[in-house]
Amino acid sequence: MYDFATRTWQKGVYKGESPILPRYLAGLGVIDEETVLIFGGHGNKEGNQEFSPHNYYDLFTYNVQTSETKKLWELDATQHNFVAANSLVVDTLQRCFYALCFPNQKFNAVLQLYRFSMDEPVYDILADSIPYPFNDNHSFADLYLTNDKRQLVAVTSYTDEKAAEAEIAIYTLSFPPMKSSELLQKHAKGNSLMWYIFLILAVLLLVYYGWNRRRKQLETRKNNVGQPVTATGVELMDMQDPVTGIRTIQEEITQPSICLFGGFQVIGKESRNVTGEFSPILKQLFLLILLYTLKDGKGISSFKLREILWYDKSEESAKNNRGVSLSKLRLIFEKIGEISISSQTSYWSVHFGNDIYCDYYEALVLMDRLAKVPDVRDIRRLAFITSAGELLPNLQADWVDTFKSDFSNKLIDLLLHLIAADTEQVLDTSLKINISDAIFAHDSLNEDALKLKCKLLVETGKNGLAQKIYASFVKEYQALFGAEFKYTFEQVIS
């Protein structure tokens, strides 16, 4: 408790049977002059964020005069994945409160307005979502109720340290908000029969469309077998790296998995998302060892680890920090699957069991195979995987930039080469569009991808969509380079 008169802190003591465990990213709202609501958050019992933190979904009241806490209810933690913005808006008349909630394991997250009951663990999701780039203390979100109680106001900000700039956004919504189902006009009873008939016909049409599309895909795959472009004779399911033990998977990502495209994400046993258990230092340590292992099979030296992660520490202190961090990683690995980190001749490398999937490794395998023998199935799979986004876009560190640029350059060069080499038109239009999307995911201002995609869209009659893509490209080009794009739309599609 902070005393403004003496400018001193005093340690308070909770009263009651329900202590509030250490956390941050919790929401707080005022009930009256003495009582506040505290909902959710992210932390753990010890108050140390490095030891397996997790999200809380409990609701407490706290009396600021007596320091008494009371637990009202708790949501099932296994069924949810969100935390709350700073402030809650409490409606004592309706016995509910409003919170802006978002998934804290994602950078490109969205805020959504939740309405919770104060009496039982139930809620409704209201209104539309709000884009929210979340990067811990670089991001801020809050919810307010105007003095006239007519509007909710949401404020978000994101600070870019490198650019030394912050982007602030303000959103308003009429209060009290309503669910979309409450806003829809009900159909007259006389039209019910026609509505049901229409619905049944629509469902049948969708079923037929899905069946027909699947049939054509199977026929295309069957026809491609034996063609010069597809003759590899090796199924991707059979590929396993002799160094790391990672097995690539052709059709679907199965658990457990480590995904690096579009953002760092780790799925453990029983499909549990354990990404949040990697603190910034643990994430960098794991990724350093992983990427250097996949680079040449040798791994990364102890000297280089110290140089990157503990450059300000003595050799002995850096060694101790490394040992503690590796111990924490091994505890996380127990929740994922068969993963181990070992050291040989002062080089650290990571090894996986057969059940671990990694999208980045699969992409490396596919690129190596396609550089030797083109295969339609491999091309389609590579485009699908890499379209998820750039390699580790949310990790801002000098050491990872080389990995990002090297991979993007090799990927783009390979995909453009495959397009140029397709003289017999083995690659269909949809696959070529997927390839252009993959290129855009790693270079949003790639002119070759722009020309390819716009031409294909025009050829298939999607002129308006092609114009929108061109306009978006030109706008981003102008913002980045401060100059107009040199080609007109007509020149791009010619």
Coordinates of C-alpha atoms in Angstrom, one line a residue:
M1 CA 0.0 0.0 0.0
Y2 CA 1.4 3.4 -1.0
D3 CA 1.0 6.4 1.3
F4 CA 0.9 9.6 -0.8
A5 CA 1.6 11.8 2.3
T6 CA 4.8 10.0 3.3
R7 CA 5.7 8.6 -0.1
T8 CA 6.4 5.2 1.3
W9 CA 5.3 1.7 0.7
Q10 CA 3.9 -0.7 3.3
K11 CA 3.3 -4.4 2.8
G12 CA -0.3 -5.3 3.3
V13 CA -1.8 -8.6 4.5
Y14 CA -4.8 -10.3 2.8
K15 CA -7.7 -11.3 5.1
G16 CA -10.2 -13.9 4.3
E17 CA -10.0 -17.5 3.0
S18 CA -9.1 -16.7 -0.7
P19 CA -5.7 -15.1 -1.1
I20 CA -5.0 -13.6 -4.6
L21 CA -1.9 -15.3 -6.0
P22 CA 0.8 -13.2 -7.7
R23 CA -0.2 -12.1 -11.3
Y24 CA -0.2 -9.4 -13.9
L25 CA -2.4 -8.7 -16.9
A26 CA -5.4 -8.8 -14.5
G27 CA -8.4 -6.5 -14.8
L28 CA -9.7 -4.3 -11.9
G29 CA -13.1 -2.6 -11.6
V30 CA -14.8 -0.4 -9.0
I31 CA -18.0 -1.6 -7.3
D32 CA -18.2 1.1 -4.7
E33 CA -16.0 3.3 -2.6
E34 CA -14.7 0.4 -0.6
T35 CA -14.9 -2.6 -2.9
V36 CA -13.2 -3.5 -6.2
L37 CA -13.4 -6.5 -8.5
I38 CA -10.2 -8.3 -9.6
F39 CA -10.4 -10.7 -12.5
G40 CA -8.0 -13.1 -14.1
G41 CA -4.3 -12.5 -15.0
H42 CA -1.1 -14.3 -15.7
G43 CA 1.4 -15.6 -13.2
N44 CA 2.1 -18.4 -10.7
K45 CA 2.1 -19.2 -7.0
E46 CA 5.7 -18.3 -6.4
G47 CA 5.4 -14.9 -8.1
N48 CA 8.3 -15.7 -10.5
Q49 CA 7.3 -15.5 -14.2
E50 CA 10.1 -17.9 -15.2
F51 CA 8.6 -20.8 -13.4
S52 CA 5.7 -22.1 -15.5
P53 CA 3.4 -19.1 -15.4
H54 CA -0.2 -19.6 -16.5
N55 CA -3.5 -17.7 -16.9
Y56 CA -6.0 -17.3 -14.1
Y57 CA -9.7 -17.1 -14.7
D58 CA -10.9 -16.3 -11.1
L59 CA -13.0 -13.4 -9.9
F60 CA -12.4 -11.8 -6.5
T61 CA -13.7 -8.9 -4.5
Y62 CA -11.2 -6.9 -2.5
N63 CA -12.1 -4.4 0.3
V64 CA -9.6 -1.5 0.3
Q65 CA -10.5 -0.6 3.9
T66 CA -10.2 -4.0 5.5
S67 CA -8.0 -5.8 3.0
E68 CA -10.5 -8.7 2.9
T69 CA -10.7 -10.8 -0.2
K70 CA -13.5 -13.1 -1.3
K71 CA -13.5 -15.4 -4.3
L72 CA -16.7 -15.3 -6.3
W73 CA -16.1 -17.9 -9.0
E74 CA -13.6 -19.4 -11.4
L75 CA -13.8 -20.5 -15.0
D76 CA -12.3 -23.8 -16.2
A77 CA -8.7 -22.9 -17.2
T78 CA -8.5 -25.8 -19.7
Q79 CA -11.3 -24.3 -21.8
H80 CA -10.1 -20.7 -22.1
N81 CA -7.2 -18.7 -23.4
F82 CA -7.3 -15.0 -22.6
V83 CA -6.4 -12.3 -20.1
A84 CA -8.1 -9.0 -19.4
A85 CA -7.0 -5.4 -20.2
N86 CA -6.3 -3.1 -17.2
S87 CA -9.8 -1.8 -16.3
L88 CA -13.2 -3.5 -15.8
V89 CA -16.5 -1.6 -16.2
V90 CA -18.8 -2.8 -13.5
D91 CA -22.6 -2.6 -13.8
T92 CA -24.0 -3.2 -10.3
L93 CA -27.6 -2.9 -11.4
Q94 CA -27.3 -5.7 -13.9
R95 CA -24.8 -7.7 -11.7
C96 CA -22.3 -7.9 -14.5
F97 CA -19.0 -6.4 -15.6
Y98 CA -17.3 -5.7 -18.9
A99 CA -13.7 -6.5 -19.9
L100 CA -11.5 -6.3 -23.0
C101 CA -10.0 -9.7 -23.3
F102 CA -7.2 -11.1 -25.6
P103 CA -4.9 -14.1 -26.0
N104 CA -1.6 -13.2 -24.4
Q105 CA 0.4 -15.8 -26.3
K106 CA 0.0 -14.1 -29.7
F107 CA 1.6 -10.9 -31.1
N108 CA -1.1 -10.2 -33.7
A109 CA -3.9 -10.6 -31.2
V110 CA -7.4 -9.1 -31.1
L111 CA -9.3 -7.6 -28.2
Q112 CA -12.9 -8.6 -27.7
L113 CA -15.5 -7.2 -25.3
Y114 CA -16.7 -9.8 -22.8
R115 CA -19.7 -9.4 -20.5
F116 CA -19.3 -11.5 -17.3
S117 CA -21.8 -12.3 -14.6
M118 CA -20.8 -11.3 -11.1
D119 CA -22.7 -14.2 -9.6
E120 CA -21.7 -17.2 -11.7
P121 CA -18.9 -18.2 -14.2
V122 CA -20.7 -17.3 -17.4
Y123 CA -20.1 -14.7 -20.1
D124 CA -21.1 -13.3 -23.5
I125 CA -18.9 -12.0 -26.2
L126 CA -20.1 -8.7 -27.5
A127 CA -19.4 -6.4 -30.5
D128 CA -16.6 -6.8 -33.1
S129 CA -12.9 -7.5 -32.4
I130 CA -10.2 -4.8 -32.2
P131 CA -6.7 -5.4 -33.6
Y132 CA -4.1 -5.5 -30.9
P133 CA -0.4 -6.1 -31.3
F134 CA 0.6 -7.5 -27.9
N135 CA 4.3 -7.4 -26.8
D136 CA 4.1 -7.4 -23.0
N137 CA 5.0 -4.0 -21.6
H138 CA 5.3 -2.4 -25.0
S139 CA 1.5 -2.8 -25.4
F140 CA -1.4 -1.2 -23.4
A141 CA -5.1 -1.6 -23.5
D142 CA -7.8 -0.2 -21.3
L143 CA -11.6 0.2 -21.1
Y144 CA -13.6 3.2 -19.8
L145 CA -17.2 4.3 -19.3
T146 CA -17.9 7.9 -20.2
N147 CA -19.3 10.2 -17.4
D148 CA -22.7 10.2 -19.0
K149 CA -22.6 6.4 -19.1
R150 CA -23.6 6.4 -22.8
Q151 CA -20.4 5.0 -24.3
L152 CA -17.7 2.5 -23.7
V153 CA -14.3 3.7 -24.8
A154 CA -11.4 1.3 -25.6
V155 CA -7.9 2.7 -25.8
T156 CA -4.9 0.7 -27.2
S157 CA -1.3 1.6 -27.7
Y158 CA 1.8 -0.2 -29.1
T159 CA 5.3 1.2 -28.7
D160 CA 7.9 0.4 -31.3
E161 CA 11.3 0.7 -29.5
K162 CA 13.4 0.7 -32.7
A163 CA 11.3 3.5 -34.3
A164 CA 10.8 5.2 -30.9
E165 CA 7.2 5.7 -31.8
A166 CA 3.9 4.7 -30.3
E167 CA 0.6 4.0 -32.2
I168 CA -2.5 4.9 -30.2
A169 CA -6.1 3.9 -31.2
I170 CA -9.4 4.9 -29.6
Y171 CA -12.7 3.0 -30.1
T172 CA -16.2 3.8 -28.9
L173 CA -19.3 1.7 -28.5
S174 CA -22.8 2.6 -27.3
F175 CA -23.6 1.5 -23.7
P176 CA -25.0 -0.8 -22.7
P177 CA -23.7 -3.0 -25.5
M178 CA -25.8 -5.9 -27.0
K179 CA -25.1 -9.3 -28.5
S180 CA -25.6 -9.6 -32.2
S181 CA -28.4 -12.0 -31.6
E182 CA -30.2 -9.4 -29.7
L183 CA -30.0 -6.9 -32.6
L184 CA -31.3 -9.3 -35.3
Q185 CA -34.9 -8.9 -36.3
K186 CA -36.9 -12.0 -35.9
H187 CA -38.6 -13.5 -39.0
A188 CA -42.3 -13.6 -39.2
K189 CA -43.9 -17.0 -38.5
G190 CA -45.3 -17.1 -42.0
N191 CA -41.9 -17.1 -43.5
S192 CA -40.5 -19.9 -41.3
L193 CA -41.2 -22.7 -43.8
M194 CA -39.5 -20.9 -46.7
W195 CA -36.6 -20.1 -44.5
Y196 CA -36.1 -23.8 -43.5
I197 CA -36.4 -24.9 -47.1
F198 CA -33.8 -22.3 -48.2
L199 CA -31.4 -23.4 -45.4
I200 CA -31.7 -27.1 -46.3
L201 CA -31.0 -26.3 -50.0
A202 CA -28.0 -24.2 -49.0
V203 CA -26.5 -27.0 -46.8
L204 CA -27.0 -29.6 -49.6
L205 CA -25.3 -27.3 -52.1
L206 CA -22.3 -26.8 -49.8
V207 CA -22.0 -30.6 -49.2
Y208 CA -22.1 -31.2 -53.0
Y209 CA -19.5 -28.4 -53.6
G210 CA -17.2 -29.9 -50.9
W211 CA -17.5 -33.4 -52.3
N212 CA -16.9 -32.3 -55.9
R213 CA -13.9 -30.2 -54.9
R214 CA -12.4 -33.1 -53.0
R215 CA -13.0 -35.5 -55.9
K216 CA -11.2 -33.1 -58.3
Q217 CA -8.3 -32.7 -55.9
L218 CA -7.9 -36.5 -55.7
E219 CA -8.0 -36.8 -59.5
T220 CA -5.4 -34.1 -59.9
R221 CA -3.1 -35.7 -57.4
K222 CA -3.6 -39.1 -59.2
N223 CA -2.9 -37.5 -62.6
N224 CA 0.2 -35.8 -61.3
V225 CA 1.9 -39.0 -60.3
G226 CA 4.4 -40.1 -62.8
Q227 CA 4.7 -36.6 -64.5
P228 CA 8.3 -35.2 -64.9
V229 CA 7.6 -32.5 -62.3
T230 CA 6.3 -34.9 -59.6
A231 CA 8.6 -37.9 -59.9
T232 CA 10.5 -38.0 -56.6
G233 CA 9.6 -41.5 -55.4
V234 CA 9.9 -40.4 -51.8
E235 CA 7.0 -39.7 -49.4
L236 CA 7.5 -36.8 -47.0
M237 CA 6.2 -39.0 -44.2
D238 CA 9.4 -41.1 -44.4
M239 CA 11.8 -38.2 -44.0
Q240 CA 13.6 -38.0 -40.6
D241 CA 16.6 -35.8 -39.9
P242 CA 19.6 -38.0 -38.8
V243 CA 20.9 -35.2 -36.5
T244 CA 17.9 -33.8 -34.7
G245 CA 15.5 -36.7 -35.1
I246 CA 12.7 -34.3 -36.3
R247 CA 10.2 -36.1 -38.5
T248 CA 8.4 -34.1 -41.2
I249 CA 4.7 -34.6 -41.8
Q250 CA 3.1 -34.2 -45.2
E251 CA -0.6 -33.7 -44.7
E252 CA -1.3 -32.3 -41.2
I253 CA 0.6 -30.9 -38.3
T254 CA 0.2 -33.3 -35.4
Q255 CA 0.9 -32.7 -31.8
P256 CA 3.4 -32.0 -30.3
S257 CA 4.7 -29.3 -32.6
I258 CA 7.1 -26.3 -32.7
C259 CA 6.0 -23.6 -35.2
L260 CA 8.2 -20.7 -36.2
F261 CA 6.4 -19.2 -39.2
G262 CA 4.0 -16.3 -38.4
G263 CA 5.2 -16.4 -34.7
F264 CA 6.7 -18.7 -32.1
Q265 CA 4.2 -21.3 -31.0
V266 CA 4.7 -24.6 -29.1
I267 CA 2.0 -27.2 -28.6
G268 CA 2.7 -29.9 -26.1
K269 CA 1.1 -33.1 -24.9
E270 CA -2.7 -33.4 -25.1
S271 CA -2.8 -30.4 -27.5
R272 CA -1.9 -28.0 -24.7
N273 CA -0.4 -24.6 -25.8
V274 CA 2.8 -24.1 -23.7
T275 CA 4.1 -21.1 -25.6
G276 CA 3.5 -18.8 -22.6
E277 CA 5.8 -20.9 -20.4
F278 CA 8.8 -19.7 -22.4
S279 CA 10.2 -16.5 -20.9
P280 CA 12.0 -14.1 -23.3
I281 CA 15.4 -15.5 -22.3
L282 CA 14.3 -19.2 -22.4
K283 CA 12.7 -18.6 -25.9
Q284 CA 15.9 -17.0 -27.2
L285 CA 18.1 -19.8 -25.7
F286 CA 15.9 -22.6 -27.2
L287 CA 15.7 -20.9 -30.6
L288 CA 19.4 -20.2 -30.7
I289 CA 20.2 -23.9 -30.1
L290 CA 17.4 -25.1 -32.5
L291 CA 18.3 -22.8 -35.4
Y292 CA 22.0 -23.4 -35.2
T293 CA 21.4 -27.2 -34.9
L294 CA 19.3 -27.1 -38.1
K295 CA 21.8 -24.9 -39.8
D296 CA 24.7 -27.4 -39.9
G297 CA 23.9 -30.1 -37.3
K298 CA 26.7 -28.9 -35.1
G299 CA 24.8 -26.5 -32.9
I300 CA 26.0 -23.3 -31.2
S301 CA 29.1 -22.9 -29.0
S302 CA 29.1 -21.9 -25.3
F303 CA 31.2 -18.9 -26.2
K304 CA 28.6 -17.7 -28.8
L305 CA 25.7 -18.3 -26.4
R306 CA 27.4 -16.1 -23.8
E307 CA 28.3 -13.5 -26.4
I308 CA 24.6 -13.2 -27.4
L309 CA 22.6 -13.8 -24.2
W310 CA 25.0 -13.0 -21.3
Y311 CA 27.5 -10.6 -22.8
D312 CA 27.4 -8.4 -19.6
K313 CA 28.2 -11.4 -17.3
S314 CA 31.5 -12.9 -16.2
E315 CA 32.3 -16.3 -17.6
E316 CA 31.3 -18.0 -14.3
S317 CA 28.1 -16.0 -14.0
A318 CA 27.1 -16.7 -17.6
K319 CA 27.7 -20.4 -17.0
N320 CA 25.4 -20.4 -14.0
N321 CA 22.7 -18.5 -15.9
R322 CA 23.0 -21.0 -18.8
G323 CA 22.7 -23.9 -16.4
V324 CA 19.6 -22.5 -14.7
S325 CA 17.9 -21.6 -18.0
L326 CA 18.6 -25.1 -19.4
S327 CA 17.1 -26.7 -16.3
K328 CA 13.9 -24.6 -16.8
L329 CA 13.8 -25.6 -20.5
R330 CA 14.0 -29.3 -19.5
L331 CA 11.0 -28.8 -17.2
I332 CA 9.0 -27.3 -20.1
F333 CA 10.2 -30.1 -22.5
E334 CA 8.5 -32.7 -20.1
K335 CA 5.2 -31.1 -21.1
I336 CA 5.9 -31.2 -24.8
G337 CA 7.5 -34.6 -25.6
E338 CA 10.8 -36.2 -26.3
I339 CA 13.2 -33.3 -26.5
S340 CA 16.7 -33.1 -25.2
I341 CA 19.6 -30.5 -25.3
S342 CA 23.1 -31.9 -25.1
S343 CA 26.7 -30.5 -25.3
Q344 CA 29.6 -32.0 -27.2
T345 CA 33.0 -30.3 -27.5
S346 CA 31.4 -27.1 -26.1
Y347 CA 28.7 -27.0 -28.8
W348 CA 25.0 -27.2 -27.7
S349 CA 22.5 -29.0 -29.9
V350 CA 18.9 -30.1 -29.7
H351 CA 17.5 -33.5 -30.4
F352 CA 13.9 -34.6 -30.9
G353 CA 11.9 -37.8 -30.7
N354 CA 9.8 -39.1 -33.6
D355 CA 6.7 -37.4 -32.3
I356 CA 7.9 -33.8 -32.6
Y357 CA 7.0 -31.7 -35.6
C358 CA 8.7 -28.4 -36.7
D359 CA 7.4 -26.4 -39.6
Y360 CA 10.7 -24.7 -40.2
Y361 CA 12.5 -28.0 -40.5
E362 CA 9.9 -29.3 -42.9
A363 CA 10.4 -26.2 -45.1
L364 CA 14.1 -26.8 -45.1
V365 CA 13.7 -30.4 -46.2
L366 CA 11.2 -29.5 -48.9
M367 CA 13.4 -26.7 -50.3
D368 CA 16.4 -29.0 -50.5
R369 CA 14.3 -31.6 -52.3
L370 CA 12.7 -29.1 -54.7
A371 CA 16.1 -27.7 -55.6
K372 CA 17.0 -31.2 -56.9
V373 CA 13.7 -32.6 -58.3
P374 CA 10.5 -30.5 -58.5
D375 CA 7.4 -32.1 -57.2
V376 CA 3.9 -30.6 -57.3
R377 CA 3.0 -32.0 -53.9
D378 CA 6.1 -30.7 -52.3
I379 CA 5.6 -27.3 -53.9
R380 CA 2.0 -27.1 -52.7
R381 CA 3.1 -28.1 -49.2
L382 CA 6.0 -25.6 -49.1
A383 CA 3.7 -22.8 -50.2
F384 CA 1.1 -23.7 -47.6
I385 CA 3.6 -23.9 -44.7
T386 CA 5.5 -20.7 -45.5
S387 CA 2.3 -18.7 -46.2
A388 CA 1.7 -18.6 -42.4
G389 CA 4.1 -15.7 -42.2
E390 CA 7.7 -14.6 -41.8
L391 CA 10.1 -16.6 -39.7
L392 CA 9.8 -15.5 -36.1
P393 CA 8.4 -12.1 -36.9
N394 CA 7.9 -11.1 -33.2
L395 CA 11.5 -11.9 -32.2
Q396 CA 13.5 -8.7 -32.4
A397 CA 17.2 -9.6 -32.0
D398 CA 20.3 -9.0 -34.1
W399 CA 21.3 -12.6 -34.2
V400 CA 18.1 -13.9 -35.7
D401 CA 18.1 -11.4 -38.6
T402 CA 20.6 -13.4 -40.6
F403 CA 18.4 -16.5 -40.3
K404 CA 15.4 -14.6 -41.4
S405 CA 17.0 -12.9 -44.4
D406 CA 18.8 -16.1 -45.5
F407 CA 15.7 -18.2 -45.4
S408 CA 13.5 -15.6 -47.1
N409 CA 16.0 -15.0 -49.9
K410 CA 16.4 -18.8 -50.6
L411 CA 12.7 -19.4 -50.4
I412 CA 11.7 -16.6 -52.7
D413 CA 14.5 -17.4 -55.3
L414 CA 13.4 -21.1 -55.3
L415 CA 9.6 -20.3 -55.7
L416 CA 10.3 -17.8 -58.5
H417 CA 12.5 -20.4 -60.2
L418 CA 9.9 -23.1 -59.9
I419 CA 7.3 -20.7 -61.6
A420 CA 9.8 -19.8 -64.4
A421 CA 10.7 -23.5 -65.0
D422 CA 7.0 -24.5 -65.3
T423 CA 7.1 -24.3 -69.1
E424 CA 4.6 -27.2 -69.4
Q425 CA 2.0 -25.5 -67.2
V426 CA 2.0 -28.4 -64.6
L427 CA 1.3 -25.9 -61.8
D428 CA -2.3 -24.9 -61.7
T429 CA -3.6 -21.3 -61.2
S430 CA -4.6 -21.8 -57.5
L431 CA -1.1 -23.2 -56.7
K432 CA 0.6 -20.3 -58.4
I433 CA -1.5 -17.9 -56.4
N434 CA -0.5 -19.8 -53.3
I435 CA 3.1 -19.4 -54.3
S436 CA 2.7 -15.6 -54.7
D437 CA 1.0 -15.5 -51.2
A438 CA 4.0 -17.3 -49.8
I439 CA 6.4 -14.8 -51.3
F440 CA 4.3 -11.9 -50.0
A441 CA 4.4 -13.4 -46.5
H442 CA 8.2 -13.1 -46.6
D443 CA 8.5 -10.0 -48.7
S444 CA 5.4 -7.8 -48.8
L445 CA 6.9 -5.6 -51.5
N446 CA 8.1 -8.2 -53.9
E447 CA 7.3 -7.0 -57.4
D448 CA 7.5 -10.4 -59.0
A449 CA 4.8 -11.7 -56.6
L450 CA 2.7 -8.7 -57.4
K451 CA 2.8 -9.2 -61.1
L452 CA 2.2 -12.9 -60.8
K453 CA -0.8 -12.6 -58.6
C454 CA -2.4 -9.7 -60.4
K455 CA -2.1 -11.4 -63.7
L456 CA -3.5 -14.7 -62.5
L457 CA -6.5 -12.9 -60.8
V458 CA -7.2 -11.0 -64.0
E459 CA -7.0 -14.2 -66.1
T460 CA -9.6 -15.8 -63.8
G461 CA -11.9 -12.8 -64.0
K462 CA -11.2 -11.4 -60.5
N463 CA -10.3 -7.9 -61.8
G464 CA -11.6 -6.0 -58.8
L465 CA -9.6 -8.2 -56.4
A466 CA -6.5 -7.7 -58.5
Q467 CA -7.0 -3.9 -58.4
K468 CA -7.3 -4.0 -54.5
I469 CA -4.1 -6.0 -54.2
Y470 CA -2.3 -3.5 -56.5
A471 CA -3.7 -0.5 -54.6
S472 CA -2.6 -2.0 -51.2
F473 CA 0.9 -2.7 -52.6
V474 CA 1.2 0.9 -53.9
K475 CA 0.1 2.3 -50.6
E476 CA 2.6 0.3 -48.6
Y477 CA 5.4 1.1 -51.2
Q478 CA 4.7 4.8 -50.8
A479 CA 4.7 4.6 -47.0
L480 CA 8.0 2.7 -46.9
F481 CA 10.0 4.4 -49.6
G482 CA 8.4 7.8 -49.7
A483 CA 8.0 7.5 -53.5
E484 CA 5.4 6.4 -56.0
F485 CA 5.5 2.9 -57.4
K486 CA 7.0 3.0 -60.9
Y487 CA 4.5 0.7 -62.6
T488 CA 0.8 1.3 -63.4
F489 CA -1.7 -1.5 -62.9
E490 CA -1.9 -2.0 -66.7
Q491 CA 1.9 -2.4 -66.8
V492 CA 1.8 -4.9 -64.0
I493 CA -0.7 -7.2 -65.7
S494 CA 0.7 -6.8 -69.2

